[in-house]
Every structure is written in structure tokens, then in C-alpha cells.
Amino acid sequence: ISQHITFQEHICTKLKLYGRVRVSHEGINGVLSGHFADLQQYDVLLKRELDTFQSQQKQEKGTAQVSNEDNNKQDDNNDYNYELDMKYCHLRHDLSVSTQLFESLSVKQTRDVVSLFEPTSPHVSNQDGGIVKQSSKRYYRRR
């Protein structure tokens, strides 16, 4: 997990993406804002990183399975398959762009990717995100 946190910090800083990314053994969850082309590049680099990680895990598992075959054991919990659910959302038109974009980056390790909570909890927040044009620049918020 620490290597992936370092990857996230490096790539987001390089692409000037801001927001929050949470990394756990379960997966990754985050909300980022930045220019659309930079967010698309982030997607490409993240997929490449996850493909590399998955290949390494399969190689390690293959080595472990050879030694486990004598014991007739197979550990299905070590399969590292992933699905990415990436969305690009529109910024609200009734608020200024600057109030909707993130100003800093926070990448942290968490125990769970998705917290379970009661829908009536006072800690539940709802944020809209998305696309707004301002002069010749386009701003995007990744959700």
C-alpha cells in the first residue's frame, strides 16, 4: 500500500491534480479535480500501474502455488482482479469554479475504501462535480 500511496502522490503532483485519494487493501477511492487531459492521463497511468501490480501478484502467486500443490491448497483470496469505475462530472453552474475545485492533495491509507454509515448520519455530505468553461480553460472534477 505504501508504494501505491507514493505512486498516487507522484502522479497527481506531476499532473497538477488535487483532491483526495484513499488507498486500502480493498482498493482505491478518490475525488480529483484538474484539467480534462490531465485526468485522462491519470487514468492511463493508473491502469498501467494496476496492470503491473496484477502481473507481479500473479507471478508471486504462481510461485506460491507450485509449492502449495504438494499440499493440495489453493488460496482464492490472493486473486488481484480489479475494475475501475471512473466518472467525469459537471461542475455546478450556480457556483464559481474556484469554489468547486480542490486546492490541495491528500493521499492516505485507510482501513476500508467505502465506509458504512446510517443515511441519517450528520456526517454524510453530498458534493456535485463536473465541467465548466471559464475563458479558454476547461475545468473538470473527477468523482
PDB file of C-alpha atoms in Angstrom:
ATOM      1  CA  ILE A   1       0.000   0.000   0.000  1.00  0.00           C
ATOM      2  CA  SER A   2       2.806   2.433   0.798  1.00  0.00           C
ATOM      3  CA  GLN A   3       4.213   2.041  -2.740  1.00  0.00           C
ATOM      4  CA  HIS A   4       0.820   2.845  -4.235  1.00  0.00           C
ATOM      5  CA  ILE A   5       0.435   5.887  -1.983  1.00  0.00           C
ATOM      6  CA  THR A   6       3.804   7.109  -3.255  1.00  0.00           C
ATOM      7  CA  PHE A   7       2.654   6.445  -6.841  1.00  0.00           C
ATOM      8  CA  GLN A   8      -0.560   8.435  -6.274  1.00  0.00           C
ATOM      9  CA  GLU A   9       1.289  11.369  -4.706  1.00  0.00           C
ATOM     10  CA  HIS A  10       3.871  11.437  -7.503  1.00  0.00           C
ATOM     11  CA  ILE A  11       1.453  11.189 -10.425  1.00  0.00           C
ATOM     12  CA  CYS A  12      -1.111  13.637  -9.015  1.00  0.00           C
ATOM     13  CA  THR A  13       1.608  16.184  -8.263  1.00  0.00           C
ATOM     14  CA  LYS A  14       3.141  15.746 -11.725  1.00  0.00           C
ATOM     15  CA  LEU A  15      -0.271  16.206 -13.422  1.00  0.00           C
ATOM     16  CA  LYS A  16      -1.365  19.026 -11.063  1.00  0.00           C
ATOM     17  CA  LEU A  17      -4.401  17.092  -9.833  1.00  0.00           C
ATOM     18  CA  TYR A  18      -5.867  17.967  -6.459  1.00  0.00           C
ATOM     19  CA  GLY A  19      -8.383  16.296  -4.187  1.00  0.00           C
ATOM     20  CA  ARG A  20      -8.343  13.193  -2.051  1.00  0.00           C
ATOM     21  CA  VAL A  21      -7.309   9.602  -2.694  1.00  0.00           C
ATOM     22  CA  ARG A  22      -7.828   6.804  -0.176  1.00  0.00           C
ATOM     23  CA  VAL A  23      -5.913   3.552  -0.539  1.00  0.00           C
ATOM     24  CA  SER A  24      -6.673   0.323   1.315  1.00  0.00           C
ATOM     25  CA  HIS A  25      -6.261  -3.409   0.869  1.00  0.00           C
ATOM     26  CA  GLU A  26      -9.784  -3.358  -0.638  1.00  0.00           C
ATOM     27  CA  GLY A  27      -8.916  -0.858  -3.371  1.00  0.00           C
ATOM     28  CA  ILE A  28      -8.747   2.841  -4.166  1.00  0.00           C
ATOM     29  CA  ASN A  29     -11.326   5.599  -3.781  1.00  0.00           C
ATOM     30  CA  GLY A  30     -10.866   9.226  -4.650  1.00  0.00           C
ATOM     31  CA  VAL A  31     -12.132  12.520  -5.979  1.00  0.00           C
ATOM     32  CA  LEU A  32      -9.765  14.632  -8.062  1.00  0.00           C
ATOM     33  CA  SER A  33     -10.034  17.928  -9.915  1.00  0.00           C
ATOM     34  CA  GLY A  34      -7.894  19.190 -12.761  1.00  0.00           C
ATOM     35  CA  HIS A  35      -7.795  19.706 -16.499  1.00  0.00           C
ATOM     36  CA  PHE A  36      -9.578  17.026 -18.504  1.00  0.00           C
ATOM     37  CA  ALA A  37      -6.451  15.943 -20.441  1.00  0.00           C
ATOM     38  CA  ASP A  38      -4.537  15.547 -17.161  1.00  0.00           C
ATOM     39  CA  LEU A  39      -7.333  13.433 -15.676  1.00  0.00           C
ATOM     40  CA  GLN A  40      -7.324  11.233 -18.770  1.00  0.00           C
ATOM     41  CA  GLN A  41      -3.558  10.824 -18.455  1.00  0.00           C
ATOM     42  CA  TYR A  42      -4.054   9.891 -14.788  1.00  0.00           C
ATOM     43  CA  ASP A  43      -6.489   7.156 -15.883  1.00  0.00           C
ATOM     44  CA  VAL A  44      -3.938   5.741 -18.342  1.00  0.00           C
ATOM     45  CA  LEU A  45      -1.115   5.789 -15.784  1.00  0.00           C
ATOM     46  CA  LEU A  46      -3.293   4.288 -13.037  1.00  0.00           C
ATOM     47  CA  LYS A  47      -4.407   1.428 -15.289  1.00  0.00           C
ATOM     48  CA  ARG A  48      -0.778   0.792 -16.249  1.00  0.00           C
ATOM     49  CA  GLU A  49       0.248   0.762 -12.575  1.00  0.00           C
ATOM     50  CA  LEU A  50      -2.558  -1.642 -11.655  1.00  0.00           C
ATOM     51  CA  ASP A  51      -1.734  -3.938 -14.586  1.00  0.00           C
ATOM     52  CA  THR A  52       1.889  -4.065 -13.431  1.00  0.00           C
ATOM     53  CA  PHE A  53       0.812  -4.792  -9.858  1.00  0.00           C
ATOM     54  CA  GLN A  54      -1.579  -7.515 -11.024  1.00  0.00           C
ATOM     55  CA  SER A  55       1.142  -9.168 -13.140  1.00  0.00           C
ATOM     56  CA  GLN A  56       3.556  -9.139 -10.207  1.00  0.00           C
ATOM     57  CA  GLN A  57       0.938 -10.674  -7.915  1.00  0.00           C
ATOM     58  CA  LYS A  58       0.145 -13.423 -10.423  1.00  0.00           C
ATOM     59  CA  GLN A  59       3.847 -14.238 -10.755  1.00  0.00           C
ATOM     60  CA  GLU A  60       4.234 -14.399  -6.981  1.00  0.00           C
ATOM     61  CA  LYS A  61       1.062 -16.474  -6.673  1.00  0.00           C
ATOM     62  CA  GLY A  62       2.295 -18.838  -9.398  1.00  0.00           C
ATOM     63  CA  THR A  63       5.485 -19.424  -7.435  1.00  0.00           C
ATOM     64  CA  ALA A  64       3.484 -19.952  -4.246  1.00  0.00           C
ATOM     65  CA  GLN A  65       1.044 -22.321  -5.990  1.00  0.00           C
ATOM     66  CA  VAL A  66       3.888 -24.558  -7.145  1.00  0.00           C
ATOM     67  CA  SER A  67       4.925 -25.060  -3.524  1.00  0.00           C
ATOM     68  CA  ASN A  68       1.292 -25.404  -2.362  1.00  0.00           C
ATOM     69  CA  GLU A  69       0.385 -28.067  -4.943  1.00  0.00           C
ATOM     70  CA  ASP A  70       2.005 -30.685  -2.735  1.00  0.00           C
ATOM     71  CA  ASN A  71      -0.479 -29.767  -0.003  1.00  0.00           C
ATOM     72  CA  ASN A  72      -3.453 -29.532  -2.429  1.00  0.00           C
ATOM     73  CA  LYS A  73      -4.094 -25.981  -1.232  1.00  0.00           C
ATOM     74  CA  GLN A  74      -5.267 -23.068  -3.331  1.00  0.00           C
ATOM     75  CA  ASP A  75      -5.788 -19.593  -1.922  1.00  0.00           C
ATOM     76  CA  ASP A  76      -8.530 -17.790  -3.887  1.00  0.00           C
ATOM     77  CA  ASN A  77      -8.187 -14.703  -1.680  1.00  0.00           C
ATOM     78  CA  ASN A  78      -4.977 -13.737  -3.467  1.00  0.00           C
ATOM     79  CA  ASP A  79      -6.615 -13.021  -6.837  1.00  0.00           C
ATOM     80  CA  TYR A  80      -5.968  -9.369  -7.679  1.00  0.00           C
ATOM     81  CA  ASN A  81      -8.603  -8.616 -10.268  1.00  0.00           C
ATOM     82  CA  TYR A  82      -9.748  -5.032 -10.486  1.00  0.00           C
ATOM     83  CA  GLU A  83     -12.454  -2.975 -12.076  1.00  0.00           C
ATOM     84  CA  LEU A  84     -12.107   0.777 -12.417  1.00  0.00           C
ATOM     85  CA  ASP A  85     -15.216   2.905 -12.164  1.00  0.00           C
ATOM     86  CA  MET A  86     -14.084   6.329 -13.334  1.00  0.00           C
ATOM     87  CA  LYS A  87     -16.532   9.157 -13.827  1.00  0.00           C
ATOM     88  CA  TYR A  88     -16.232  12.705 -15.102  1.00  0.00           C
ATOM     89  CA  CYS A  89     -18.869  15.006 -13.666  1.00  0.00           C
ATOM     90  CA  HIS A  90     -20.068  18.519 -14.411  1.00  0.00           C
ATOM     91  CA  LEU A  91     -19.320  21.387 -12.085  1.00  0.00           C
ATOM     92  CA  ARG A  92     -22.321  23.310 -10.856  1.00  0.00           C
ATOM     93  CA  HIS A  93     -23.166  26.424 -12.870  1.00  0.00           C
ATOM     94  CA  ASP A  94     -24.546  28.304  -9.874  1.00  0.00           C
ATOM     95  CA  LEU A  95     -21.176  28.318  -8.064  1.00  0.00           C
ATOM     96  CA  SER A  96     -17.849  29.777  -9.119  1.00  0.00           C
ATOM     97  CA  VAL A  97     -15.260  27.380 -10.500  1.00  0.00           C
ATOM     98  CA  SER A  98     -12.733  28.255  -7.803  1.00  0.00           C
ATOM     99  CA  THR A  99     -15.112  27.230  -5.010  1.00  0.00           C
ATOM    100  CA  GLN A 100     -15.615  23.796  -6.569  1.00  0.00           C
ATOM    101  CA  LEU A 101     -12.021  22.807  -7.373  1.00  0.00           C
ATOM    102  CA  PHE A 102      -9.731  21.260  -4.803  1.00  0.00           C
ATOM    103  CA  GLU A 103      -6.772  23.339  -3.682  1.00  0.00           C
ATOM    104  CA  SER A 104      -4.623  20.579  -2.200  1.00  0.00           C
ATOM    105  CA  LEU A 105      -3.908  16.870  -2.465  1.00  0.00           C
ATOM    106  CA  SER A 106      -4.469  14.322   0.290  1.00  0.00           C
ATOM    107  CA  VAL A 107      -3.427  10.688  -0.238  1.00  0.00           C
ATOM    108  CA  LYS A 108      -3.902   8.429   2.772  1.00  0.00           C
ATOM    109  CA  GLN A 109      -4.134   4.802   3.740  1.00  0.00           C
ATOM    110  CA  THR A 110      -7.488   3.742   5.149  1.00  0.00           C
ATOM    111  CA  ARG A 111      -8.849   0.551   6.600  1.00  0.00           C
ATOM    112  CA  ASP A 112     -11.894   0.450   4.281  1.00  0.00           C
ATOM    113  CA  VAL A 113     -12.445   2.001   0.862  1.00  0.00           C
ATOM    114  CA  VAL A 114     -16.140   2.612   1.475  1.00  0.00           C
ATOM    115  CA  SER A 115     -17.401   3.495   4.928  1.00  0.00           C
ATOM    116  CA  LEU A 116     -20.677   2.017   6.046  1.00  0.00           C
ATOM    117  CA  PHE A 117     -22.927   4.546   7.765  1.00  0.00           C
ATOM    118  CA  GLU A 118     -26.539   5.317   8.535  1.00  0.00           C
ATOM    119  CA  PRO A 119     -28.173   7.526   5.864  1.00  0.00           C
ATOM    120  CA  THR A 120     -29.392   9.845   8.629  1.00  0.00           C
ATOM    121  CA  SER A 121     -25.893  10.417   9.967  1.00  0.00           C
ATOM    122  CA  PRO A 122     -24.993  14.118  10.302  1.00  0.00           C
ATOM    123  CA  HIS A 123     -21.573  13.291   8.779  1.00  0.00           C
ATOM    124  CA  VAL A 124     -22.991  12.397   5.359  1.00  0.00           C
ATOM    125  CA  SER A 125     -22.222  15.000   2.722  1.00  0.00           C
ATOM    126  CA  ASN A 126     -23.218  15.327  -0.907  1.00  0.00           C
ATOM    127  CA  GLN A 127     -20.951  17.015  -3.467  1.00  0.00           C
ATOM    128  CA  ASP A 128     -21.671  17.769  -7.115  1.00  0.00           C
ATOM    129  CA  GLY A 129     -18.806  17.815  -9.590  1.00  0.00           C
ATOM    130  CA  GLY A 130     -18.153  18.373 -13.283  1.00  0.00           C
ATOM    131  CA  ILE A 131     -17.426  20.517 -16.334  1.00  0.00           C
ATOM    132  CA  VAL A 132     -17.444  24.312 -16.582  1.00  0.00           C
ATOM    133  CA  LYS A 133     -15.833  26.577 -19.158  1.00  0.00           C
ATOM    134  CA  GLN A 134     -14.044  29.682 -17.986  1.00  0.00           C
ATOM    135  CA  SER A 135     -12.358  31.784 -20.686  1.00  0.00           C
ATOM    136  CA  SER A 136     -10.297  29.402 -22.797  1.00  0.00           C
ATOM    137  CA  LYS A 137      -9.605  26.965 -19.957  1.00  0.00           C
ATOM    138  CA  ARG A 138     -11.766  23.996 -19.111  1.00  0.00           C
ATOM    139  CA  TYR A 139     -12.018  22.684 -15.595  1.00  0.00           C
ATOM    140  CA  TYR A 140     -13.128  19.195 -14.632  1.00  0.00           C
ATOM    141  CA  ARG A 141     -13.818  17.471 -11.406  1.00  0.00           C
ATOM    142  CA  ARG A 142     -13.264  13.751 -11.197  1.00  0.00           C
ATOM    143  CA  ARG A 143     -15.561  11.837  -8.969  1.00  0.00           C
TER     144      ARG A 143
END
